[in-house]
mmCIF file of C-alpha atoms in Angstrom:
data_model
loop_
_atom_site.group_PDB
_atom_site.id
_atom_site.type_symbol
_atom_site.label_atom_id
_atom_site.label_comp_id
_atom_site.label_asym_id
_atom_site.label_seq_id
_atom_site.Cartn_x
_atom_site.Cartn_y
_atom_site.Cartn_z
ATOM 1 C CA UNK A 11 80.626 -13.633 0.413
ATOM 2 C CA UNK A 12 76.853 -14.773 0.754
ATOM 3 C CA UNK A 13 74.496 -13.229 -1.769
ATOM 4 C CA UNK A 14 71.607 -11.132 -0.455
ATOM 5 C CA UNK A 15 68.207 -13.155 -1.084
ATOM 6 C CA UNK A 16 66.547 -11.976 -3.831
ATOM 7 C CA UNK A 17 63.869 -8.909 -3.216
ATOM 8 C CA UNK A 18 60.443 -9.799 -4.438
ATOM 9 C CA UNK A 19 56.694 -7.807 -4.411
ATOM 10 C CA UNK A 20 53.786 -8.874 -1.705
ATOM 11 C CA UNK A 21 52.548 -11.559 -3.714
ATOM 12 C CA UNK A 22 48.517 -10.812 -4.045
ATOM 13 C CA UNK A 23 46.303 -12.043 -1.245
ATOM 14 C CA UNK A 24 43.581 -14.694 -2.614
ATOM 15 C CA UNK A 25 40.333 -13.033 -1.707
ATOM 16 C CA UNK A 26 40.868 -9.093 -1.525
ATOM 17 C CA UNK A 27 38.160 -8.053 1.290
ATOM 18 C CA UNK A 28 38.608 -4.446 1.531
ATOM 19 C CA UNK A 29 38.175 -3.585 -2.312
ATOM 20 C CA UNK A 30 35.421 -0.907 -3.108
ATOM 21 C CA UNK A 31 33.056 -0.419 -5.851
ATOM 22 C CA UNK A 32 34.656 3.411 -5.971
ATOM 23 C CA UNK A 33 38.071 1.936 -6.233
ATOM 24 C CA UNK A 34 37.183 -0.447 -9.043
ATOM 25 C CA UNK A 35 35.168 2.518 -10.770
ATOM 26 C CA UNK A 36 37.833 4.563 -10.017
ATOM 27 C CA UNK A 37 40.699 2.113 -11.540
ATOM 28 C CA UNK A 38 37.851 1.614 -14.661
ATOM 29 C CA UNK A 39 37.784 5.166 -15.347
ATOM 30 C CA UNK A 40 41.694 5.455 -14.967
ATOM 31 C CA UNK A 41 42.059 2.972 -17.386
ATOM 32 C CA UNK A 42 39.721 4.220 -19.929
ATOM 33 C CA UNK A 43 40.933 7.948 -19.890
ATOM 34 C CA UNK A 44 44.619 7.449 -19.450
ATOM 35 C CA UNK A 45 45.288 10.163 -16.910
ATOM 36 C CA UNK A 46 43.890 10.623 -13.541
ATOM 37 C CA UNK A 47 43.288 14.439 -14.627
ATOM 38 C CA UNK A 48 40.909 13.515 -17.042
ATOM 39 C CA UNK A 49 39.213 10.618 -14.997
ATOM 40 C CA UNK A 50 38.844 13.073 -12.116
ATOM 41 C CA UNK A 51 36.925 15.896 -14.082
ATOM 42 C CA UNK A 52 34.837 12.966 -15.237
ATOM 43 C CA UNK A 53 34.234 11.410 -11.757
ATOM 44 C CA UNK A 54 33.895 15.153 -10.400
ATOM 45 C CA UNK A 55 37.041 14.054 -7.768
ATOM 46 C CA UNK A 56 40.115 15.757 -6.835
ATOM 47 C CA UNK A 57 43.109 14.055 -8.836
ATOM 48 C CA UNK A 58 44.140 13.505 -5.585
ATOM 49 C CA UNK A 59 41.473 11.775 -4.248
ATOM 50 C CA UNK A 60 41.310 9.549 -7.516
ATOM 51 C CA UNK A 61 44.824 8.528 -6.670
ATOM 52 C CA UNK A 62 44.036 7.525 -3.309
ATOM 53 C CA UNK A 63 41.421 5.143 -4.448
ATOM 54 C CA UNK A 64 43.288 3.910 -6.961
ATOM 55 C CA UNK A 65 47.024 3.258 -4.902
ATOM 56 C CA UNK A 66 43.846 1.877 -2.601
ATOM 57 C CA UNK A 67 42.732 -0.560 -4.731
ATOM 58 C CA UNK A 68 46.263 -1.968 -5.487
ATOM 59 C CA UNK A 69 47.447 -2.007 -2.034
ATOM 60 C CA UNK A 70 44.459 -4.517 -1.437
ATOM 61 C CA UNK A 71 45.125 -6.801 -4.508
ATOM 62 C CA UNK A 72 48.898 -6.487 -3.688
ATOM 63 C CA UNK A 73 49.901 -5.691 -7.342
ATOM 64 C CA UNK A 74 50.581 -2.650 -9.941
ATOM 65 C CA UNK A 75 47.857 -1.727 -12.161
ATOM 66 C CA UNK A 76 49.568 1.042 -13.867
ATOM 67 C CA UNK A 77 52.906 2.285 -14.986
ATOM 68 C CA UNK A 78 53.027 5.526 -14.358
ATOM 69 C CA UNK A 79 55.203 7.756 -16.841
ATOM 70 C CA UNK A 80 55.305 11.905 -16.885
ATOM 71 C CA UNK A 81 52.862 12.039 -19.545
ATOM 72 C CA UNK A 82 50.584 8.839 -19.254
ATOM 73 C CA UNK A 83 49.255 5.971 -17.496
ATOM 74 C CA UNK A 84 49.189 2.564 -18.807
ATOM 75 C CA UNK A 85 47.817 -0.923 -17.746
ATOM 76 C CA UNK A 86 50.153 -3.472 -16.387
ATOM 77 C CA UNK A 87 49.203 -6.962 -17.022
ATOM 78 C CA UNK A 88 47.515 -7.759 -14.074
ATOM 79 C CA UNK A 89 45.529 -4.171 -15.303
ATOM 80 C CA UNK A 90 44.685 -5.521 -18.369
ATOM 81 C CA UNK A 91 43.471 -8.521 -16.824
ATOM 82 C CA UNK A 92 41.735 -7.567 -14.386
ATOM 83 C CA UNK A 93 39.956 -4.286 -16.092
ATOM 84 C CA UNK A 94 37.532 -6.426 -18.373
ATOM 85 C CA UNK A 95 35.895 -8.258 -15.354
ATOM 86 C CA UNK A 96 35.379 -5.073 -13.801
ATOM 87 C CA UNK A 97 34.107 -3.388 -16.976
ATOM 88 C CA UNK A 98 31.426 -6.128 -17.042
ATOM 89 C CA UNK A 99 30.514 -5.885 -13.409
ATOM 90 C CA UNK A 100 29.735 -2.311 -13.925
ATOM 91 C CA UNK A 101 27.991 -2.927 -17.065
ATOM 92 C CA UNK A 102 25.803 -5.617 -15.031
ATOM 93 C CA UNK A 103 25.429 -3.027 -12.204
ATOM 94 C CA UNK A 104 24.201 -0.564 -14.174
ATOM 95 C CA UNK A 105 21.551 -2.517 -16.033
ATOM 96 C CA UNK A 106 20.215 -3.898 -13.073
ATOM 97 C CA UNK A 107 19.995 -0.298 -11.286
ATOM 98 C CA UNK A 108 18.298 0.483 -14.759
ATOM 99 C CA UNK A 109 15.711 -1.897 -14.470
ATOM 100 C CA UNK A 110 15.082 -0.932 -10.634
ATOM 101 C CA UNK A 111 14.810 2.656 -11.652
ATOM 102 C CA UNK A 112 12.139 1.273 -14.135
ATOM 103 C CA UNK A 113 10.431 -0.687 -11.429
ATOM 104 C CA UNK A 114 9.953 2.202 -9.456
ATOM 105 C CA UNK A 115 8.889 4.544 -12.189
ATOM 106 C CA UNK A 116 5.962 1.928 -12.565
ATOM 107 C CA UNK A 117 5.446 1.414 -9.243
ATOM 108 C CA UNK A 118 4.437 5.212 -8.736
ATOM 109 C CA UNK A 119 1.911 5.261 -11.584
ATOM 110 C CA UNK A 120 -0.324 1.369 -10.629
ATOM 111 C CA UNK A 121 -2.107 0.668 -7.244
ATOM 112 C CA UNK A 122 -3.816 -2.512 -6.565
ATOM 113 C CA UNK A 123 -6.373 -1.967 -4.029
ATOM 114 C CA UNK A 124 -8.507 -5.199 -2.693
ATOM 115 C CA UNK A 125 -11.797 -4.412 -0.526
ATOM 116 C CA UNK A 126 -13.914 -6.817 1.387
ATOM 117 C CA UNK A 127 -17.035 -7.677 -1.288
ATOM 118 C CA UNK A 128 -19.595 -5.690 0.741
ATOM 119 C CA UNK A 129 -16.830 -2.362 0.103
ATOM 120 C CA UNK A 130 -15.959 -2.923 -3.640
ATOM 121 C CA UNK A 131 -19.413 -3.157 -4.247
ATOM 122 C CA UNK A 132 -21.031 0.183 -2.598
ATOM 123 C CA UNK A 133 -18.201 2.729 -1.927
ATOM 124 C CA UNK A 134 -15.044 2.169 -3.225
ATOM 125 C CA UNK A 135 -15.323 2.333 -6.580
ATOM 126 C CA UNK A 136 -16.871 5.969 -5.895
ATOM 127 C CA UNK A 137 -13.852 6.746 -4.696
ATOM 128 C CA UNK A 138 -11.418 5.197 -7.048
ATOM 129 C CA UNK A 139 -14.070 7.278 -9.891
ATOM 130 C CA UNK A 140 -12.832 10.379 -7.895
ATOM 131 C CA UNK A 141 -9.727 9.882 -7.503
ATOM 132 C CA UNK A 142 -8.997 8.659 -10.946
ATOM 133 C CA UNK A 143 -10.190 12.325 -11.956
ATOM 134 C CA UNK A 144 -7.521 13.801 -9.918
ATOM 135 C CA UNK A 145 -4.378 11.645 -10.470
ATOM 136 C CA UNK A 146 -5.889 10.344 -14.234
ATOM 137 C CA UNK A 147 -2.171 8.675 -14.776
ATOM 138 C CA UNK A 148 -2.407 5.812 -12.358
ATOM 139 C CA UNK A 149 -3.171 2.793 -13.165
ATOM 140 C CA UNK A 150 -5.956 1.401 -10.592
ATOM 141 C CA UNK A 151 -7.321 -2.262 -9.986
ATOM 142 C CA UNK A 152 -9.490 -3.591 -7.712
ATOM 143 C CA UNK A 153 -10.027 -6.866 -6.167
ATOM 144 C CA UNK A 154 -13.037 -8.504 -3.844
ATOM 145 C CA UNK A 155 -11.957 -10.959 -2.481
ATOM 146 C CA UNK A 156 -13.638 -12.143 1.313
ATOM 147 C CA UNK A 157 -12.708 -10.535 3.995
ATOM 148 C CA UNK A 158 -10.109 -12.979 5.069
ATOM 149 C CA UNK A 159 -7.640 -13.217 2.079
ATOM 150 C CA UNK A 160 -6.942 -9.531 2.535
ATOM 151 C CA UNK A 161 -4.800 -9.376 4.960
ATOM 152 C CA UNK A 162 -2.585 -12.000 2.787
ATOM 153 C CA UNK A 163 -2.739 -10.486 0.006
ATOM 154 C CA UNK A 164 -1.309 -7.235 1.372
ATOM 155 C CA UNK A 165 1.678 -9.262 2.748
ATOM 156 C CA UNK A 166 2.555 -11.326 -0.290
ATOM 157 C CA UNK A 167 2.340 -7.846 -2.230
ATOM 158 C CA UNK A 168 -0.270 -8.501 -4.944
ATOM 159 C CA UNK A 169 -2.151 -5.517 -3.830
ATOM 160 C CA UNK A 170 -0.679 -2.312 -2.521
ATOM 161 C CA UNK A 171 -3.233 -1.636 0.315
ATOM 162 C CA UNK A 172 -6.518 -3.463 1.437
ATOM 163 C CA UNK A 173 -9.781 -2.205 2.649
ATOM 164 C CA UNK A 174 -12.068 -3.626 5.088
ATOM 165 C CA UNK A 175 -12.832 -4.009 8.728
ATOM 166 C CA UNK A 176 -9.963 -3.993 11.521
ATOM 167 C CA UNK A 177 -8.500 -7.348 11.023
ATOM 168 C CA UNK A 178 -7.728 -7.954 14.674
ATOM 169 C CA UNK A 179 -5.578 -11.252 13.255
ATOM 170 C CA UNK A 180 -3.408 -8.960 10.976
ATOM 171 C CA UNK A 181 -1.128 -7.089 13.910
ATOM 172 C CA UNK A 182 1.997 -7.983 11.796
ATOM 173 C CA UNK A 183 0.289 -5.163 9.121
ATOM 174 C CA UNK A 184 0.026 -1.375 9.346
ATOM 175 C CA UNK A 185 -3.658 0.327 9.683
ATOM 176 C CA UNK A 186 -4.630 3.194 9.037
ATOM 177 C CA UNK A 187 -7.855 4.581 10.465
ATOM 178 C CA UNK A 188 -10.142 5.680 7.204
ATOM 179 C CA UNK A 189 -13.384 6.368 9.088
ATOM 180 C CA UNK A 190 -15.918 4.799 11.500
ATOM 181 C CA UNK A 191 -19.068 3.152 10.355
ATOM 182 C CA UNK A 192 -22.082 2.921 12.090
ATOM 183 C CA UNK A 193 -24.742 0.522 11.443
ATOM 184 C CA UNK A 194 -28.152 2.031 10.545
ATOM 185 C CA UNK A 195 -31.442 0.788 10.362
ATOM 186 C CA UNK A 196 -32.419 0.825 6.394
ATOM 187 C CA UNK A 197 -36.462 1.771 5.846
ATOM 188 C CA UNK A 198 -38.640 3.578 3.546
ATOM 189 C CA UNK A 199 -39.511 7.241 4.547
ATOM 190 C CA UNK A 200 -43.013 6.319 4.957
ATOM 191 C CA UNK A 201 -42.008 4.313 8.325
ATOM 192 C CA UNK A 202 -43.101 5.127 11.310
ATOM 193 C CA UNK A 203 -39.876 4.148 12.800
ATOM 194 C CA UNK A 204 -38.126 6.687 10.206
ATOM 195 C CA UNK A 205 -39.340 9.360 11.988
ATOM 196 C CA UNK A 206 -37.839 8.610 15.132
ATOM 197 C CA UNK A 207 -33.949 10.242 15.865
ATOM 198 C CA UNK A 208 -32.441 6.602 16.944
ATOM 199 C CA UNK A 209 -33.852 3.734 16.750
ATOM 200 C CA UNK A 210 -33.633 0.593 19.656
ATOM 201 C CA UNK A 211 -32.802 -2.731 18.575
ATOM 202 C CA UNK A 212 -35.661 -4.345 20.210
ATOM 203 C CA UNK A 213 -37.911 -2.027 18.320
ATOM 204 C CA UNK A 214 -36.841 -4.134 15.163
ATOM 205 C CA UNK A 215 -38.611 -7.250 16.714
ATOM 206 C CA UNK A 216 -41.972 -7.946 14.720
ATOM 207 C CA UNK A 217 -40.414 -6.081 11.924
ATOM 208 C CA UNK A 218 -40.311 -8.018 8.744
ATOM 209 C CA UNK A 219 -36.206 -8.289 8.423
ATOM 210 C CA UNK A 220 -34.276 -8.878 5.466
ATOM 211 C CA UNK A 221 -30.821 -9.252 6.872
ATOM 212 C CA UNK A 222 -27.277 -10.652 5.032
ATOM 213 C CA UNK A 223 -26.613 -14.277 5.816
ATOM 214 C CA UNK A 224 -24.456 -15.974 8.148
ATOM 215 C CA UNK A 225 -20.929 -15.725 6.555
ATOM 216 C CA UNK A 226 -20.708 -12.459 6.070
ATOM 217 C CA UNK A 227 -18.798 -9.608 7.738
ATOM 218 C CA UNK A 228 -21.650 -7.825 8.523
ATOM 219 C CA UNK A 229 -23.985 -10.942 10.179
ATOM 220 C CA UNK A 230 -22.014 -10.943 13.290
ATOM 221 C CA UNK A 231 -22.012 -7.024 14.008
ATOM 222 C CA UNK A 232 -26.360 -7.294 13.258
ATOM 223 C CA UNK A 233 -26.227 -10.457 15.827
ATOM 224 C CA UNK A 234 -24.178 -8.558 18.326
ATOM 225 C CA UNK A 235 -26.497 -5.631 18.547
ATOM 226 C CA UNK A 236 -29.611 -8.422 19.097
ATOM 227 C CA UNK A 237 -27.486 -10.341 21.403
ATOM 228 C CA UNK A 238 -29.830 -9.307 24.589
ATOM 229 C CA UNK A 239 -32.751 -10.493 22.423
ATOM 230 C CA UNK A 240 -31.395 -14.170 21.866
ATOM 231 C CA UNK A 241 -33.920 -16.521 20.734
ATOM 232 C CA UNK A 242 -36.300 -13.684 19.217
ATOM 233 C CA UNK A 243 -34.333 -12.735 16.192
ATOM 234 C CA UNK A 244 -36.230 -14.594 12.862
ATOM 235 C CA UNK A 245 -35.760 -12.667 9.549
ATOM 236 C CA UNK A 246 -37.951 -12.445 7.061
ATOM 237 C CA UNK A 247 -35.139 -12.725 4.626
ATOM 238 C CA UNK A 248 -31.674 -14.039 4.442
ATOM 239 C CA UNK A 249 -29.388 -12.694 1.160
ATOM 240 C CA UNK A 250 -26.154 -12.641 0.180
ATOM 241 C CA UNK A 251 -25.996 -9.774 -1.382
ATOM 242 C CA UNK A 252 -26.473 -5.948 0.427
ATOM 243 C CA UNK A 253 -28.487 -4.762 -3.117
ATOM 244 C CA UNK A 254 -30.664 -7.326 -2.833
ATOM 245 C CA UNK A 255 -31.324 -6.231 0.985
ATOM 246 C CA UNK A 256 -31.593 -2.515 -0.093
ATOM 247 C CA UNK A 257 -34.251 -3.795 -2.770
ATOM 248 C CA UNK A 258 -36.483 -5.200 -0.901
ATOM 249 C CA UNK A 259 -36.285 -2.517 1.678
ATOM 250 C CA UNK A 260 -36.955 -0.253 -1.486
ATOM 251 C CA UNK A 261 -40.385 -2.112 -2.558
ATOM 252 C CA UNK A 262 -41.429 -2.059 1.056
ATOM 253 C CA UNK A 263 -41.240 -5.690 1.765
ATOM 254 C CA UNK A 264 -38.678 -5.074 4.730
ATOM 255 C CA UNK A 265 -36.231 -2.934 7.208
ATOM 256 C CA UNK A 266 -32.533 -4.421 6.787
ATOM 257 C CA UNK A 267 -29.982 -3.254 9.436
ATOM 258 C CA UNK A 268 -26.793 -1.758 7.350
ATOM 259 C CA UNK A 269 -23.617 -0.540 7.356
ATOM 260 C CA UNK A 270 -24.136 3.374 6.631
ATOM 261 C CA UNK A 271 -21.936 3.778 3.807
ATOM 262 C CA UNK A 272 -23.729 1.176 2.068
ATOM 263 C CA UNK A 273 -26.830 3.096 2.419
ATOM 264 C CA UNK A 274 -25.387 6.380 1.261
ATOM 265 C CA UNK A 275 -23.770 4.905 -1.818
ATOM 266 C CA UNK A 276 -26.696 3.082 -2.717
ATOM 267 C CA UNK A 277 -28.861 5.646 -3.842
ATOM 268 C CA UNK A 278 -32.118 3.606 -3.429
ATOM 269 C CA UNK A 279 -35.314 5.822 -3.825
ATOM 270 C CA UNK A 280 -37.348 6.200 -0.771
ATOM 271 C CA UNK A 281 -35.063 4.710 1.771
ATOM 272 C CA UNK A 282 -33.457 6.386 4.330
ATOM 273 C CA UNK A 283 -31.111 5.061 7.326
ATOM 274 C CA UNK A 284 -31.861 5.989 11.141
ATOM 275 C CA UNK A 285 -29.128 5.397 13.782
ATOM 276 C CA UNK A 286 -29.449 2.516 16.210
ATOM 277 C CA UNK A 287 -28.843 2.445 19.270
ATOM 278 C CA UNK A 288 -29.206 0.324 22.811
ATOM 279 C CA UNK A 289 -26.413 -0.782 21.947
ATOM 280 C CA UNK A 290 -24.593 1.517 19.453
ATOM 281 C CA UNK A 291 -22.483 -0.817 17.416
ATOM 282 C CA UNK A 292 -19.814 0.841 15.448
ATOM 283 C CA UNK A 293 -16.672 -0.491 13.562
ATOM 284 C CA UNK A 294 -13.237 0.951 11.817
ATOM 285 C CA UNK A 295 -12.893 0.686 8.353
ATOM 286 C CA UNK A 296 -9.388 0.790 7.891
ATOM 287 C CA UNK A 297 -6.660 0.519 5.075
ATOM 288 C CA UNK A 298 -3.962 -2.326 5.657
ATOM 289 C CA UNK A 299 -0.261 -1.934 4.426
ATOM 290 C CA UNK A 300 2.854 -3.758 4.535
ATOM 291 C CA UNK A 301 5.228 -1.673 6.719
ATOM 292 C CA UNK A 302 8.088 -2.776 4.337
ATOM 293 C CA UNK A 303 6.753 -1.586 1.545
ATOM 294 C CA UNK A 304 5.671 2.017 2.363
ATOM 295 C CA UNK A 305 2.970 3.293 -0.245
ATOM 296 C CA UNK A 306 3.867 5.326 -3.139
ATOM 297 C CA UNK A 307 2.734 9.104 -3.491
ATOM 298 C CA UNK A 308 -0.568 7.968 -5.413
ATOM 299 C CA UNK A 309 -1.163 5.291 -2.755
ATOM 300 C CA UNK A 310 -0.754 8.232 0.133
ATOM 301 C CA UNK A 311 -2.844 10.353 -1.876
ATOM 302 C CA UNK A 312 -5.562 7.386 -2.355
ATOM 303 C CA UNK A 313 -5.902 7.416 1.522
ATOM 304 C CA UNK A 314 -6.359 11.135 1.465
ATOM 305 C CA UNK A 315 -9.213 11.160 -0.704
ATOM 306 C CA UNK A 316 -11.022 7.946 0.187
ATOM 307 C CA UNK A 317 -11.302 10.551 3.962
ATOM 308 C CA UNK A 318 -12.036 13.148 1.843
ATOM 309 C CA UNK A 319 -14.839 11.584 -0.061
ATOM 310 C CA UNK A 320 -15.933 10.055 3.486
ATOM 311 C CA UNK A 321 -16.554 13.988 4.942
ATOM 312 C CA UNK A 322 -18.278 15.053 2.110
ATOM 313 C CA UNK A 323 -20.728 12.267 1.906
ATOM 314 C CA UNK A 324 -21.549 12.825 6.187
ATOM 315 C CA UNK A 325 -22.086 16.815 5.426
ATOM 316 C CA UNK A 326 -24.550 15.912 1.882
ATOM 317 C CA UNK A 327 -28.056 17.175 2.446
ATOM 318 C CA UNK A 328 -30.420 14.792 4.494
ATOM 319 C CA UNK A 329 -32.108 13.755 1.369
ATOM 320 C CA UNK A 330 -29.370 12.383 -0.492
ATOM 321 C CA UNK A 331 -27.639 10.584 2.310
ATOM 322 C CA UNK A 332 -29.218 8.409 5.276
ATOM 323 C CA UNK A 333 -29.981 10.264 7.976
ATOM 324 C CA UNK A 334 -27.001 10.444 11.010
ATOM 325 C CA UNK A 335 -27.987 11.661 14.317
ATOM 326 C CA UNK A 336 -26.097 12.638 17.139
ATOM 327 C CA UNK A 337 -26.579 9.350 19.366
ATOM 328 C CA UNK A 338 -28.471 10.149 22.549
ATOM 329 C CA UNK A 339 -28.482 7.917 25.679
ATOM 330 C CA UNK A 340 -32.009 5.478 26.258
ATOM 331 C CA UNK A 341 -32.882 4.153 29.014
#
């Protein structure tokens, strides 16, 4: 009479694909508490549910984890063998969710804004002043570097958002509209041409200019609005710096053309700003962002109150800020 062949269990599959982190927390918990009662009130689960992921967990390995008796569970070998690894995967786990938790935590309290030089210098840190007096718990720095390296910096996330002109290059980034700047002619009260609502660009020829250099941001906006006068532009003087521009505006040895938020940070005694016009050149200041790494509630709120700060400086009286007109058309 021919002997049945032996009956044996699945053996266990080499690579289990299907096993999930709530089946091995599931087994863990099991294992620790010795009932599936106990590890369900802990795991808020149904004992039912618990059981599922556990009879889960060793139909996928294709062995027995626990003996199960009437009044406990215990670990079979492969169990006990298998239960430390898992103990130290969640141990890993949850230290490295720790230290994410962590990350974010200090995330939401630093912002690293970066502004073109001509920016950091006038205006923003006016508004970083304000805003630091409502949200006094986060941590802001600013950097100036030129114009061009902000748009990298942004991506390679050393700074959370940068400020400066639409980067037309920088389409891979997010902007976001802060205000739009119109460039002013910068001249003592006294002027004759301060009088007037808008001023022409050729009315600035045979005017003693003091104008940034070539290199600048700004230079190729000023050359833009004399580009119908080529050949006929020759400042005065050439600086690198908008101060030094606004000072020697300020002792009457010039008129400068300007951005008008650098005249109404600047504070300079005696000089106003008067619209230009013929042609009206105007530009976006925007903020750039990463669109994978969305700003954090004091970043969002940093946006809101650099516009906020931007409306309250347009509606300051006449004699604190330069003067805006509403354009009209010349012939």
């Amino acid at each position: 009479m021919a002997t049945p062949p032996p009956t044996s269990s699945p053996s266990p599959p080499s690579r289990p694909s299907a096993a999930t982190l709530r089946q091995l927390r599931a087994f863990a918990a099991v294992a620790q508490d010795g009932s599936i009662t106990r590890a369900a009130q802990r795991l808020h689960l149904t004992p039912s549910a618990l059981s599922m992921l556990v009879s889960g967990l060793e139909g996928e390995l294709g062995v027995r984890l626990f003996e199960r008796t009437t009044r406990r569970l215990t670990l079979t070998d492969p169990g006990c063998e298998l239960l430390p690894t898992v103990a130290a995967v969640f141990a890993q786990l949850d230290t490295a969710f720790d230290g994410l938790r962590q990350w974010s935590q200090r995330r939401d309290t630093r912002l690293a804004v970066a502004a073109s030089p001509l920016l950091a210098a006038t205006l923003v840190p006016s508004v970083m002043a304000g805003f630091r007096s409502q949200w006094p718990d986060v941590a802001l720095t600013l950097r100036d570097p030129p114009v061009h390296e902000i748009a990298a910096l942004v991506r390679s996330g050393e700074v959370d958002l940068g400020v400066c002109t639409a980067d037309a290059q920088a389409t891979d980034l997010s902007a976001t509209l802060l205000y739009r700047d119109r460039l002013m002619l910068a001249c003592q009260a006294s002027h004759p041409l301060a009088a007037l609502p808008e001023v022409a660009w050729a009315d600035l020829l045979g005017e003693p200019l003091a104008l940034v250099q070539r290199g600048s941001g700004l230079r190729p906006l000023v050359e833009q609005g004399f580009a119908e006068l080529a050949g006929r532009l020759s400042p005065a003087y050439e600086v690198a710096q908008v101060g030094t521009a606004i000072g020697l505006v300020e002792a009457g040895l010039a008129v400068s053309v300007l951005p008008w938020y650098a005249l109404a940070s600047a504070r300079a005694v005696g000089v106003c700003g008067v619209p230009l016009a013929a042609p009206v050149i105007e530009r976006n200041i925007v903020a750039l962002t990463a669109p994978e790494r969305p700003l954090t509630e004091a970043g969002q709120a940093f946006l809101a109150h650099f516009r906020q700060h931007m409306a309250s400086l347009a509606t300051q009286p006449a004699a604190a800020t330069p003067r805006r007109t509403r354009a009209r058309s010349r012939g």
